[in-house]
PDB file of C-alpha atoms in Angstrom:
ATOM      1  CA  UNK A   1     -73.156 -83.130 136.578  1.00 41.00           C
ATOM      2  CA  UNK A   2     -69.310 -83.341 135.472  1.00 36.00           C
ATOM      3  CA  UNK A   3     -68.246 -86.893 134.826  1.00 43.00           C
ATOM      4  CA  UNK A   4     -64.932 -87.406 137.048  1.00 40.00           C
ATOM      5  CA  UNK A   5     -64.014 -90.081 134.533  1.00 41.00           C
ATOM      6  CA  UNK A   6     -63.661 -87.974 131.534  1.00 37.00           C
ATOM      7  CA  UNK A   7     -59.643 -86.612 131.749  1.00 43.00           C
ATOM      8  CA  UNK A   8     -59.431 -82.366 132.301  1.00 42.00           C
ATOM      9  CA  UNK A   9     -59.022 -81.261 128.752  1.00 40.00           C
ATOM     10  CA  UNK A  10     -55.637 -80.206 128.159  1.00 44.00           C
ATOM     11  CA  UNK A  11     -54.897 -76.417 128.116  1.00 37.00           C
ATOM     12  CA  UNK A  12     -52.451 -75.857 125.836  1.00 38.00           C
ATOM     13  CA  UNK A  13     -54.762 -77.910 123.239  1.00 42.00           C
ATOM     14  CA  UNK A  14     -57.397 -75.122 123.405  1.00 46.00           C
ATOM     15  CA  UNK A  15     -57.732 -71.491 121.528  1.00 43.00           C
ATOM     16  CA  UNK A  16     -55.663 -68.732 123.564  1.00 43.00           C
ATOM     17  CA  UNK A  17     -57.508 -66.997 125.902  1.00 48.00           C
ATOM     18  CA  UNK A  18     -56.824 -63.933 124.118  1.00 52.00           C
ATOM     19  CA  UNK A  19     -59.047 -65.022 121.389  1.00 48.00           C
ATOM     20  CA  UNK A  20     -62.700 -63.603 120.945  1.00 55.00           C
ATOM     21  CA  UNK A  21     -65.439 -65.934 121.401  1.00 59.00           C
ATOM     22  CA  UNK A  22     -66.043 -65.905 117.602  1.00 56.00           C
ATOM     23  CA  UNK A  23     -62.395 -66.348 116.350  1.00 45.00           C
ATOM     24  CA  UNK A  24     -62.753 -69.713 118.927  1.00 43.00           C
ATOM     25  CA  UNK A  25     -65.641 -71.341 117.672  1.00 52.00           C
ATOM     26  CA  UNK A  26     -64.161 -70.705 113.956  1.00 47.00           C
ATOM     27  CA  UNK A  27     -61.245 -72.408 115.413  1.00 37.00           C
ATOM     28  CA  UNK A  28     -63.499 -75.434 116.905  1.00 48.00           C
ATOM     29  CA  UNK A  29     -65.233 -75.500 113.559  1.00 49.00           C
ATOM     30  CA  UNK A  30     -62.276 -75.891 111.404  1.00 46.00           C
ATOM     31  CA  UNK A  31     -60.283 -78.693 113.511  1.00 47.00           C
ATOM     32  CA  UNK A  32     -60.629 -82.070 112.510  1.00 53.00           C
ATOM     33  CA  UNK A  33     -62.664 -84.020 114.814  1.00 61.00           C
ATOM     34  CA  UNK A  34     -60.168 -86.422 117.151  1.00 74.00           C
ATOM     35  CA  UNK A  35     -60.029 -90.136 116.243  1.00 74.00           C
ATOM     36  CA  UNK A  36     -62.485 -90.845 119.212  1.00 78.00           C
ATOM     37  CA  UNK A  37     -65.266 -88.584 117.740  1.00 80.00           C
ATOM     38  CA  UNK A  38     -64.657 -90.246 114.243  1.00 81.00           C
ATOM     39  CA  UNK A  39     -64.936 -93.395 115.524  1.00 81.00           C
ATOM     40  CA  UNK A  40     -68.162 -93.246 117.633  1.00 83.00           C
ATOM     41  CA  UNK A  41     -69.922 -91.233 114.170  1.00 84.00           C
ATOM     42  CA  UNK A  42     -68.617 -94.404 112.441  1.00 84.00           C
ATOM     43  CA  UNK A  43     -69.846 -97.077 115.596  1.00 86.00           C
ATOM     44  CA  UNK A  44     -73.069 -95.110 115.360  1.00 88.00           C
ATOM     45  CA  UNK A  45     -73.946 -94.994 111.583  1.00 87.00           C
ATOM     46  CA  UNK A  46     -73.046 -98.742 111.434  1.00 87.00           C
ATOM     47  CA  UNK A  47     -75.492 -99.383 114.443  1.00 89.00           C
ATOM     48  CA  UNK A  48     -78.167 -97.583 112.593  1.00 91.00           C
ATOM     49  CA  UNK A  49     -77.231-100.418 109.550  1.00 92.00           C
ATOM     50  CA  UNK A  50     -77.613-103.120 111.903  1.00 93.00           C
ATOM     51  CA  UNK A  51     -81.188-102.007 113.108  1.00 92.00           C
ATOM     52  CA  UNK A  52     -82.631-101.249 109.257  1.00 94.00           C
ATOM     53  CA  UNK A  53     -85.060-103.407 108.304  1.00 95.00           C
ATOM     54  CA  UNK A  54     -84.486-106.421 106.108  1.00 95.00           C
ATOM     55  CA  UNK A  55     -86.900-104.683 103.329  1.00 96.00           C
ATOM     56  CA  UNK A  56     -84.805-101.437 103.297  1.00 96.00           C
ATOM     57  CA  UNK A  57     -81.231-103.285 103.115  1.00 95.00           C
ATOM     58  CA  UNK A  58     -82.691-105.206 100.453  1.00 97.00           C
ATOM     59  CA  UNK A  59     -83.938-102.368  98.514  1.00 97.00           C
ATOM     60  CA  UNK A  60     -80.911-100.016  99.250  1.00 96.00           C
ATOM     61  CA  UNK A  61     -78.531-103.042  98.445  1.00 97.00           C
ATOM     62  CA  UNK A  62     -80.054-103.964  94.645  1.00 98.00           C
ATOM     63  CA  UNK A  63     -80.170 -99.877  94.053  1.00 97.00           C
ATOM     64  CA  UNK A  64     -75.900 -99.943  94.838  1.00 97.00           C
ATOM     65  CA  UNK A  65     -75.458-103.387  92.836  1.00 98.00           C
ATOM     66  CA  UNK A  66     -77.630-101.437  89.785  1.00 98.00           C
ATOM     67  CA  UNK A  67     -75.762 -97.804  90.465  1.00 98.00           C
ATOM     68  CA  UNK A  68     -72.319 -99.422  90.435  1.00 98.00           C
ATOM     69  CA  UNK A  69     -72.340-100.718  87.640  1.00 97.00           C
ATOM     70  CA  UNK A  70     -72.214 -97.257  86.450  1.00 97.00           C
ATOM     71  CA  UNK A  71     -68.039 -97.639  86.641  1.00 97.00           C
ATOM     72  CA  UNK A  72     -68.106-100.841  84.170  1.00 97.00           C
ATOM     73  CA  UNK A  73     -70.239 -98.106  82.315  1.00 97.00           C
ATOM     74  CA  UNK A  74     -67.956 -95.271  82.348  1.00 98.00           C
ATOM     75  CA  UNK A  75     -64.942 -97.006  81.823  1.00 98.00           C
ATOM     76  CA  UNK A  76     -66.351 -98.853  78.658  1.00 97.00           C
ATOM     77  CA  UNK A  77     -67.341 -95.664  76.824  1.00 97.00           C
ATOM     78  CA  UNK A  78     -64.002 -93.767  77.690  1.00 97.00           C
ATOM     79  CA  UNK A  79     -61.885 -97.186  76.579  1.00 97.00           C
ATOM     80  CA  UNK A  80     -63.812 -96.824  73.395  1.00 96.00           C
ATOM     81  CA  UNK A  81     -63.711 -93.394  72.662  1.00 95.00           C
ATOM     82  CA  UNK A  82     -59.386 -93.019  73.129  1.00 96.00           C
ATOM     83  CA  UNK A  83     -56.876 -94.527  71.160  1.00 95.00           C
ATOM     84  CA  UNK A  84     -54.416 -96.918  71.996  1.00 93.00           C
ATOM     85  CA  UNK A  85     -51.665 -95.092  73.772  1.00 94.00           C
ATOM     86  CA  UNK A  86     -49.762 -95.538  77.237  1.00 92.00           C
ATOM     87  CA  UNK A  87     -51.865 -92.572  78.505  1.00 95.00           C
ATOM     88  CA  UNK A  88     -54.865 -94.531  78.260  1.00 96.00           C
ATOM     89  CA  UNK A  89     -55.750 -96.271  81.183  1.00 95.00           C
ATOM     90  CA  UNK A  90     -55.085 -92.880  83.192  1.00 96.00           C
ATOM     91  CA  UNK A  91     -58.135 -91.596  81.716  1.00 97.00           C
ATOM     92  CA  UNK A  92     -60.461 -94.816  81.388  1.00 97.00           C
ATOM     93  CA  UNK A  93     -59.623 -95.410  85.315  1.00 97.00           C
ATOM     94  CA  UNK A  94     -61.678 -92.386  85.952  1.00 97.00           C
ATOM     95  CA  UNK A  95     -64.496 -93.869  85.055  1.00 97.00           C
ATOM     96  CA  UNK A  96     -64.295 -96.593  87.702  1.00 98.00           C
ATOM     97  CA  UNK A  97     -65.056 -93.824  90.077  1.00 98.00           C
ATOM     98  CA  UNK A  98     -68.387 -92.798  88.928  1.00 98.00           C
ATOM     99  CA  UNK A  99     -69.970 -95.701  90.367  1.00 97.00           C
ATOM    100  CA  UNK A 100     -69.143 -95.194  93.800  1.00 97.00           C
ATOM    101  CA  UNK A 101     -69.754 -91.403  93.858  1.00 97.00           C
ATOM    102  CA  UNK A 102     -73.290 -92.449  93.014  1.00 97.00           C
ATOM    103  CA  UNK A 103     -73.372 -95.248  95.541  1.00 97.00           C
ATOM    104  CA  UNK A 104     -71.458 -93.576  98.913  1.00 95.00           C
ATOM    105  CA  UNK A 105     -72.841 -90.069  98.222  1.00 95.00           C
ATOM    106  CA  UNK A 106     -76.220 -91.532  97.520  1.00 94.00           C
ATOM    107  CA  UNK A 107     -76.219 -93.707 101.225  1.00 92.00           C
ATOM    108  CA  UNK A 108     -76.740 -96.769  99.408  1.00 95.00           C
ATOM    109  CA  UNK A 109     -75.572-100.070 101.415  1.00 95.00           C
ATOM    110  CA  UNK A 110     -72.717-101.123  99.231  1.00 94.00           C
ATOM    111  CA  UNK A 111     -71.132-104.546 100.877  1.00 94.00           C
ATOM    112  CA  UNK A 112     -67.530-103.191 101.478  1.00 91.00           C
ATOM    113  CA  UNK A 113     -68.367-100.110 103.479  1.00 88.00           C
ATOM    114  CA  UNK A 114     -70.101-102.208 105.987  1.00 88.00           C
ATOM    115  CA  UNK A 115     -67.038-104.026 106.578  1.00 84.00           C
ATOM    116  CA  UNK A 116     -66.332-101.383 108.900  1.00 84.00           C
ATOM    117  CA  UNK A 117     -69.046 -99.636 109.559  1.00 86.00           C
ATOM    118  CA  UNK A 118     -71.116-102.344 110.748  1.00 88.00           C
ATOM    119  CA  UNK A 119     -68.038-103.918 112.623  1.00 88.00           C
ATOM    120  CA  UNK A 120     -67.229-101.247 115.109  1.00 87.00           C
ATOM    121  CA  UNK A 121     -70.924-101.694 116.585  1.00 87.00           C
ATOM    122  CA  UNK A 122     -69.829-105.456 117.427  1.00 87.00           C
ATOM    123  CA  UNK A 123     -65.942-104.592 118.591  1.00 83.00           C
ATOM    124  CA  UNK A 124     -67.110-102.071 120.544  1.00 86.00           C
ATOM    125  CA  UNK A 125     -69.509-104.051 122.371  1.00 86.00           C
ATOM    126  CA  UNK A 126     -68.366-108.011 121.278  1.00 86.00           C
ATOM    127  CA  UNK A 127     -71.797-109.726 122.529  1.00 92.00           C
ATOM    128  CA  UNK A 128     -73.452-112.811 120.273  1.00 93.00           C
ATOM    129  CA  UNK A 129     -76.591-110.203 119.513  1.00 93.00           C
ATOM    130  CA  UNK A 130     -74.536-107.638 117.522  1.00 91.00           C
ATOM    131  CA  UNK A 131     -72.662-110.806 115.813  1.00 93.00           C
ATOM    132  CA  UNK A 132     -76.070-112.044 114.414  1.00 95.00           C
ATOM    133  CA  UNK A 133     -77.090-108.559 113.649  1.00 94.00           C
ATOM    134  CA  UNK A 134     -73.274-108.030 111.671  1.00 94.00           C
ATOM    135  CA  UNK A 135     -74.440-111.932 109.929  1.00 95.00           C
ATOM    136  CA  UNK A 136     -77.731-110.644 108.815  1.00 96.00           C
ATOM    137  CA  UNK A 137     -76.874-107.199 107.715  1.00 95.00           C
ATOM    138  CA  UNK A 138     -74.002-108.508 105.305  1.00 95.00           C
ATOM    139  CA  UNK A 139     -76.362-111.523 104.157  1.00 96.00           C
ATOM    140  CA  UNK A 140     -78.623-108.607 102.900  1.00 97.00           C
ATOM    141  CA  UNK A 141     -77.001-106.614 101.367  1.00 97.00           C
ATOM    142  CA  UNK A 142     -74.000-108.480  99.775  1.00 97.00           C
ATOM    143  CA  UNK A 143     -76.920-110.806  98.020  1.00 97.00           C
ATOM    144  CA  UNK A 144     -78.554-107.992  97.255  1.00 98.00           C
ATOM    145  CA  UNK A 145     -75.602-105.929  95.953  1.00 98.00           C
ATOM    146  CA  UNK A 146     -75.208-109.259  93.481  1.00 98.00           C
ATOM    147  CA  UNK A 147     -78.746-109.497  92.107  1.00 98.00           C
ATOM    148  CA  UNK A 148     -78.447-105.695  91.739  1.00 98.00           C
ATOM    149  CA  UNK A 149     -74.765-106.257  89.478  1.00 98.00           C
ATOM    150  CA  UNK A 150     -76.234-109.441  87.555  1.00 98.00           C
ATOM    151  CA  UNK A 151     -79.356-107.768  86.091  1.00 98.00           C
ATOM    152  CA  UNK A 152     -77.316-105.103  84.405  1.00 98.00           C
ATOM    153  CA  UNK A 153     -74.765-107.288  83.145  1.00 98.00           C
ATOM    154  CA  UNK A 154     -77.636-108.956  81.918  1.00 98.00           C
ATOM    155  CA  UNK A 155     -78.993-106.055  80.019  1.00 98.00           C
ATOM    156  CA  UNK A 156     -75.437-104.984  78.807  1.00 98.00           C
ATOM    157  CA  UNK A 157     -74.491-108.400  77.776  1.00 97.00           C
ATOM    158  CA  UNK A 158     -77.991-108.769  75.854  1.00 97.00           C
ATOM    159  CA  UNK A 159     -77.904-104.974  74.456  1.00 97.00           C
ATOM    160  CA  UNK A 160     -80.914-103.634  75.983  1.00 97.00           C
ATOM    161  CA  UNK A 161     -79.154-100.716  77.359  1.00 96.00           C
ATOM    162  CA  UNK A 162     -75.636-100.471  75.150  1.00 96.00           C
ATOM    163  CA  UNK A 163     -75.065-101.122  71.458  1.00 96.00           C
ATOM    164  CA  UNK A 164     -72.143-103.608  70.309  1.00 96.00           C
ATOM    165  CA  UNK A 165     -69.789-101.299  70.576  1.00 96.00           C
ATOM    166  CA  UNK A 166     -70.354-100.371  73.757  1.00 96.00           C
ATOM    167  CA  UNK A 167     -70.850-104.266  74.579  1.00 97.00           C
ATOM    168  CA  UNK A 168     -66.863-105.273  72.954  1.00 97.00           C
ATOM    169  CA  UNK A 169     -65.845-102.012  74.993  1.00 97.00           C
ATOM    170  CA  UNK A 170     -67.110-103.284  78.375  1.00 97.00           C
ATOM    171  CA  UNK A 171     -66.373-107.091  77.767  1.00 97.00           C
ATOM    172  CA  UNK A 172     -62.702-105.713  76.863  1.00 96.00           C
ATOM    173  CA  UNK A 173     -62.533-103.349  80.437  1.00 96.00           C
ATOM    174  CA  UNK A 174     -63.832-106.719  82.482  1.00 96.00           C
ATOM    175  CA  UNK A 175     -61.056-109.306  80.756  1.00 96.00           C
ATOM    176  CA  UNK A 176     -58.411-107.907  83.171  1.00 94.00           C
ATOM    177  CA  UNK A 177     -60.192-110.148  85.803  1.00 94.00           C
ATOM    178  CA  UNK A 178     -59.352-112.881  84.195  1.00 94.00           C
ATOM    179  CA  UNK A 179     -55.422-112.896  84.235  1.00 92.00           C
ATOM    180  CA  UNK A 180     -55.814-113.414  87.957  1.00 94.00           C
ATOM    181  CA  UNK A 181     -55.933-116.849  89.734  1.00 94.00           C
ATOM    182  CA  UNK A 182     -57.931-117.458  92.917  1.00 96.00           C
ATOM    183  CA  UNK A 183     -54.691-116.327  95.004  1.00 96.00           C
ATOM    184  CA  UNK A 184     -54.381-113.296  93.475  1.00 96.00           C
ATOM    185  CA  UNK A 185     -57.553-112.074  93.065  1.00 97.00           C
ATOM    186  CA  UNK A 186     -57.584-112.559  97.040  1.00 97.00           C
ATOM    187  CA  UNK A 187     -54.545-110.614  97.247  1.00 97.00           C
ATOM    188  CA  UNK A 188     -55.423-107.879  94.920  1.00 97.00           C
ATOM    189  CA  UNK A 189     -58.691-107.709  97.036  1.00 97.00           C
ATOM    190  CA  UNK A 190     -57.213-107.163 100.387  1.00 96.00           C
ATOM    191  CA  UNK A 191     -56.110-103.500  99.205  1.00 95.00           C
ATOM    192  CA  UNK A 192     -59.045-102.947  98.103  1.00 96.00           C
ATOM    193  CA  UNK A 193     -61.111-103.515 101.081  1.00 93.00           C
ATOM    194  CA  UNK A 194     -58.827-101.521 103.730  1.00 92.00           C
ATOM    195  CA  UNK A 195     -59.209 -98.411 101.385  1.00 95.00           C
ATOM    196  CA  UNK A 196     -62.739 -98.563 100.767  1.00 93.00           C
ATOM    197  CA  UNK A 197     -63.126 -98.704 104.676  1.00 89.00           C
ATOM    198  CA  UNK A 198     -60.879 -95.925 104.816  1.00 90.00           C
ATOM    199  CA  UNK A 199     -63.809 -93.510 102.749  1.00 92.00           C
ATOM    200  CA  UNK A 200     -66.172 -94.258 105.546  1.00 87.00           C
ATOM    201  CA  UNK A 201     -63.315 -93.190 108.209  1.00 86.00           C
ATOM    202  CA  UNK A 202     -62.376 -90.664 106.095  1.00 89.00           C
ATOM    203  CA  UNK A 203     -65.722 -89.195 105.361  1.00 88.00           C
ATOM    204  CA  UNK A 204     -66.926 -87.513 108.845  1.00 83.00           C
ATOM    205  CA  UNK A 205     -63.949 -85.399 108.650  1.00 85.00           C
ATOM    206  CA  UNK A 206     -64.253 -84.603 104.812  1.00 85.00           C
ATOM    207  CA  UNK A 207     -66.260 -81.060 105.392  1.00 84.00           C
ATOM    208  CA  UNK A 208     -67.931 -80.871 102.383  1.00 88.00           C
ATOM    209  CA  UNK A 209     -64.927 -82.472 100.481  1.00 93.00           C
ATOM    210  CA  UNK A 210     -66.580 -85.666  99.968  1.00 94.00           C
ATOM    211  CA  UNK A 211     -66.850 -86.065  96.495  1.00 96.00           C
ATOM    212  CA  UNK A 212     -62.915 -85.703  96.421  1.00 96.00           C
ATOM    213  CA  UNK A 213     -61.953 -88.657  99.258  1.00 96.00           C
ATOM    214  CA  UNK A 214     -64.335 -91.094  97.198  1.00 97.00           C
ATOM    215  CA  UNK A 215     -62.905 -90.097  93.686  1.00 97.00           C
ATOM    216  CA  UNK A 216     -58.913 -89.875  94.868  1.00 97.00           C
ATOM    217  CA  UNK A 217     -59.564 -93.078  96.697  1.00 97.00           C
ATOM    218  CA  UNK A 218     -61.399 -95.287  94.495  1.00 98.00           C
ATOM    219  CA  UNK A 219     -59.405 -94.063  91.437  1.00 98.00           C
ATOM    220  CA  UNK A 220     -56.163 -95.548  93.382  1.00 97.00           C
ATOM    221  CA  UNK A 221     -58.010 -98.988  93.352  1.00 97.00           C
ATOM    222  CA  UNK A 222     -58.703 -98.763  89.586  1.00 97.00           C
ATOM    223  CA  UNK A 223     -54.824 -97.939  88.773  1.00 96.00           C
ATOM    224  CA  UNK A 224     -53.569-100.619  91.138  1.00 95.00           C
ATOM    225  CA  UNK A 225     -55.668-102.911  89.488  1.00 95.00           C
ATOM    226  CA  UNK A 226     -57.371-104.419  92.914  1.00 97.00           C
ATOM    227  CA  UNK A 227     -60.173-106.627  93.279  1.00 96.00           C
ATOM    228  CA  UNK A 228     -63.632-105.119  94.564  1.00 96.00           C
ATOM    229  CA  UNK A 229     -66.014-107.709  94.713  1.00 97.00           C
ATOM    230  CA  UNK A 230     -69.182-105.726  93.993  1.00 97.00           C
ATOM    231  CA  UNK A 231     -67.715-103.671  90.890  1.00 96.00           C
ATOM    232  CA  UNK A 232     -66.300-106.771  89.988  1.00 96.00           C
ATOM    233  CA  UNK A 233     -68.730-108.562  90.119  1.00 97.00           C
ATOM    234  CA  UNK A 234     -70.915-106.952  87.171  1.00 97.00           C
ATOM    235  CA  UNK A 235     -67.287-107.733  85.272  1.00 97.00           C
ATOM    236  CA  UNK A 236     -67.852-111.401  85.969  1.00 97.00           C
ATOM    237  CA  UNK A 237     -71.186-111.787  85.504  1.00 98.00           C
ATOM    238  CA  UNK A 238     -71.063-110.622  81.805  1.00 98.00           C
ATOM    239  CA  UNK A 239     -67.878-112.634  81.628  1.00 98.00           C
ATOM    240  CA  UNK A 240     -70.298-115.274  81.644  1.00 97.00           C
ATOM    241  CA  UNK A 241     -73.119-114.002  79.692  1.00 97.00           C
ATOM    242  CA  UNK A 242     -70.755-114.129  77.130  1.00 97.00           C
ATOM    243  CA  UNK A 243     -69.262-117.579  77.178  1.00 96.00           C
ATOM    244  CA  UNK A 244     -65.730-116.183  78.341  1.00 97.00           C
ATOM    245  CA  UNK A 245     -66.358-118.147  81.616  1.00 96.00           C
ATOM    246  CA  UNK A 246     -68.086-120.556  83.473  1.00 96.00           C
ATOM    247  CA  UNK A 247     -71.023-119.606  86.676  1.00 96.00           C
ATOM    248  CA  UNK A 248     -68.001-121.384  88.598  1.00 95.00           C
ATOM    249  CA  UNK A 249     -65.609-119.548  87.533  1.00 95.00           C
ATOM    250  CA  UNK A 250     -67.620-116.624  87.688  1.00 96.00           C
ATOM    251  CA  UNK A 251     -68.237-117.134  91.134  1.00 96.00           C
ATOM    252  CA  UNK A 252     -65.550-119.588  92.573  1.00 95.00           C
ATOM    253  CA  UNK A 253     -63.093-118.108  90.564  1.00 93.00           C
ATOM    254  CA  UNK A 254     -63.619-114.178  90.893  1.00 95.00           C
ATOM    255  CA  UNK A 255     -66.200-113.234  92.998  1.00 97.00           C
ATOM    256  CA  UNK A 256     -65.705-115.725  96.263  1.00 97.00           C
ATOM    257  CA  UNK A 257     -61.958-114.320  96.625  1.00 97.00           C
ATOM    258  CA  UNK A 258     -62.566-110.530  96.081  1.00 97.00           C
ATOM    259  CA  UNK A 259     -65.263-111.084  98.509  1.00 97.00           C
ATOM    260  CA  UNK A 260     -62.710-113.087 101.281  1.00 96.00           C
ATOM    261  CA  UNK A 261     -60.063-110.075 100.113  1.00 96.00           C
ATOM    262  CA  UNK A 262     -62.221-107.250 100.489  1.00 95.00           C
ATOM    263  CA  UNK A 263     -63.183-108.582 104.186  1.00 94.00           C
ATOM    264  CA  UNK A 264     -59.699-109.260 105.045  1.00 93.00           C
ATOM    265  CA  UNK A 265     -58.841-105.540 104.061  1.00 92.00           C
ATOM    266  CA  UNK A 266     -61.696-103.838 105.463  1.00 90.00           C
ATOM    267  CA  UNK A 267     -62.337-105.892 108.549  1.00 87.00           C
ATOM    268  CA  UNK A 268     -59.495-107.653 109.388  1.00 82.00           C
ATOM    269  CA  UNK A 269     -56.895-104.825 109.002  1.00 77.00           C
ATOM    270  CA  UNK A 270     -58.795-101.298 108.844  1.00 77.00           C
ATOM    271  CA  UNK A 271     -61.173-101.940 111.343  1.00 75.00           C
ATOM    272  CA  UNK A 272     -58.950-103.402 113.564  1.00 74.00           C
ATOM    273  CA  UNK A 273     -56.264-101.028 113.378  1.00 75.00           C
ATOM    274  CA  UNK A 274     -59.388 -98.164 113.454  1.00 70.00           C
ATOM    275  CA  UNK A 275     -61.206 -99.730 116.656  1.00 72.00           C
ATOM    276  CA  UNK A 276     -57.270-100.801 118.463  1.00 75.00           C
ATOM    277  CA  UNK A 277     -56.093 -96.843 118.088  1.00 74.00           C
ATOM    278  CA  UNK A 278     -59.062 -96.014 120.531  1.00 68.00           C
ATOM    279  CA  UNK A 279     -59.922 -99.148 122.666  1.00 68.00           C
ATOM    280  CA  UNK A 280     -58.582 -97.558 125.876  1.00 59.00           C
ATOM    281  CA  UNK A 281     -59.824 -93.824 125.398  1.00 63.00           C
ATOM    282  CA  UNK A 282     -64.118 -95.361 125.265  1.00 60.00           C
TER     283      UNK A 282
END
């Protein structure tokens, strides 16, 4: 039965009749889906976030926290491997990416994608259930995603898994986070957090380009020099393993803004804007 609510589709928006059958599904298949479509694959991945189990979100969250870290990684052993020219950070900023290639393409639950993802669920349908359900899911994972970052920084900073080069590389990459003050690093963070929502926006209409939208993207963030509080974290935490600052600092200082940043971005201005540009077409 046809639905007398859903508006005629419009004509002129539709293959010319003169087309074969073929040559108009090709067409179908190569159109970006409308923002409506990308918004309810969005609403429904993030509703299949909220209903994981706490076991799976914990496991899944550690696994991105660990695979992250690969960008502290990757950016250490390129910073230590080219010499000092202007050119430099170009190339060591590719590194950053690595991590989240691993973590997005991999469908781990990294904090910051969730800021949307798991959001549309609850502004879609605002009721005190999917609000506890948004509570718990970040609770998760974000504690997970920090356990996950801390243990490798622990095994970088003790040189379990790097030798002291590697070690003066990485603690040289993760000083930048330093020159910031509470203020900034919020600031810094905001950015951050609307263009990390923007992968998971982005994604559904990718088409196999995936690898691209998370590389272009996250690359931006390293070059800007934002604030992402799970990569960043792993900076901080061997920050302190290594006596450059204090568990307050560490987390006061650095982590608690990039986290109120990366919310503010990805929440309070993508998902907003996302949700607002369809609220009277669903």
């Amino acid at each position: 039965m046809l639905d007398s609510s859903v508006p005629a589709p419009d004509l002129e928006a539709q293959p010319s009749g003169n087309m074969s059958e073929e040559d108009k599904r090709e067409v179908s298949d190569r159109g970006a889906g409308s923002a409506r479509v990308v918004h309810e694959v969005v609403r429904l991945q993030g509703d299949e976030e909220l209903d994981r189990p706490a076991r799976s979100l914990l496991f899944s969250g550690f696994a991105a926290g660990v695979a992250i870290c690969a960008s502290m990684l990757a950016e250490a052993f390129l910073y230590m491997r080219l010499p000092e020219a202007p050119w430099r950070e170009l190339i060591v900023s590719l590194g950053y990416t690595v991590g989240f290639v691993v973590v997005i393409l991999g469908n781990l639950q990294l904090f910051t994608e969730t800021t949307v993802t798991a959001v549309l669920p609850l502004a879609t349908h605002s009721t005190g259930r999917n609000f506890g359900r948004l509570l718990r899911l970040w609770a998760f994972v974000f504690l997970a995603n920090m356990v996950g970052t801390l243990l490798v920084a622990a095994l970088i900073g003790n040189q379990i898994i790097v030798g002291p080069d590697e070690l003066g590389a990485a603690l040289e990459v993760s000083r930048a986070i330093l020159k910031h003050d509470f203020l900034k690093t919020l600031l810094l963070a905001t950015p951050a957090g609307f263009l990390i929502a923007s992968i998971a926006w982005i994604v559904p209409n990718a088409r196999g380009n995936e690898f691209w939208v998370i590389v272009l993207i996250t690359y931006v963030i390293s070059l800007g020099g934002f604030s992402h509080v799970v990569a960043g974290s792993g900076e901080a935490w061997l920050l302190m393993l290594a006596g450059e600052t204090t568990l307050f600092g560490a987390v006061g200082g650095l982590i608690l803004p990039a986290l109120l940043g990366n919310i503010i971005g990805g929440t309070g201005l993508f998902a907003v804007v996302a949700h607002g540009q369809v609220r009277d077409e669903i």
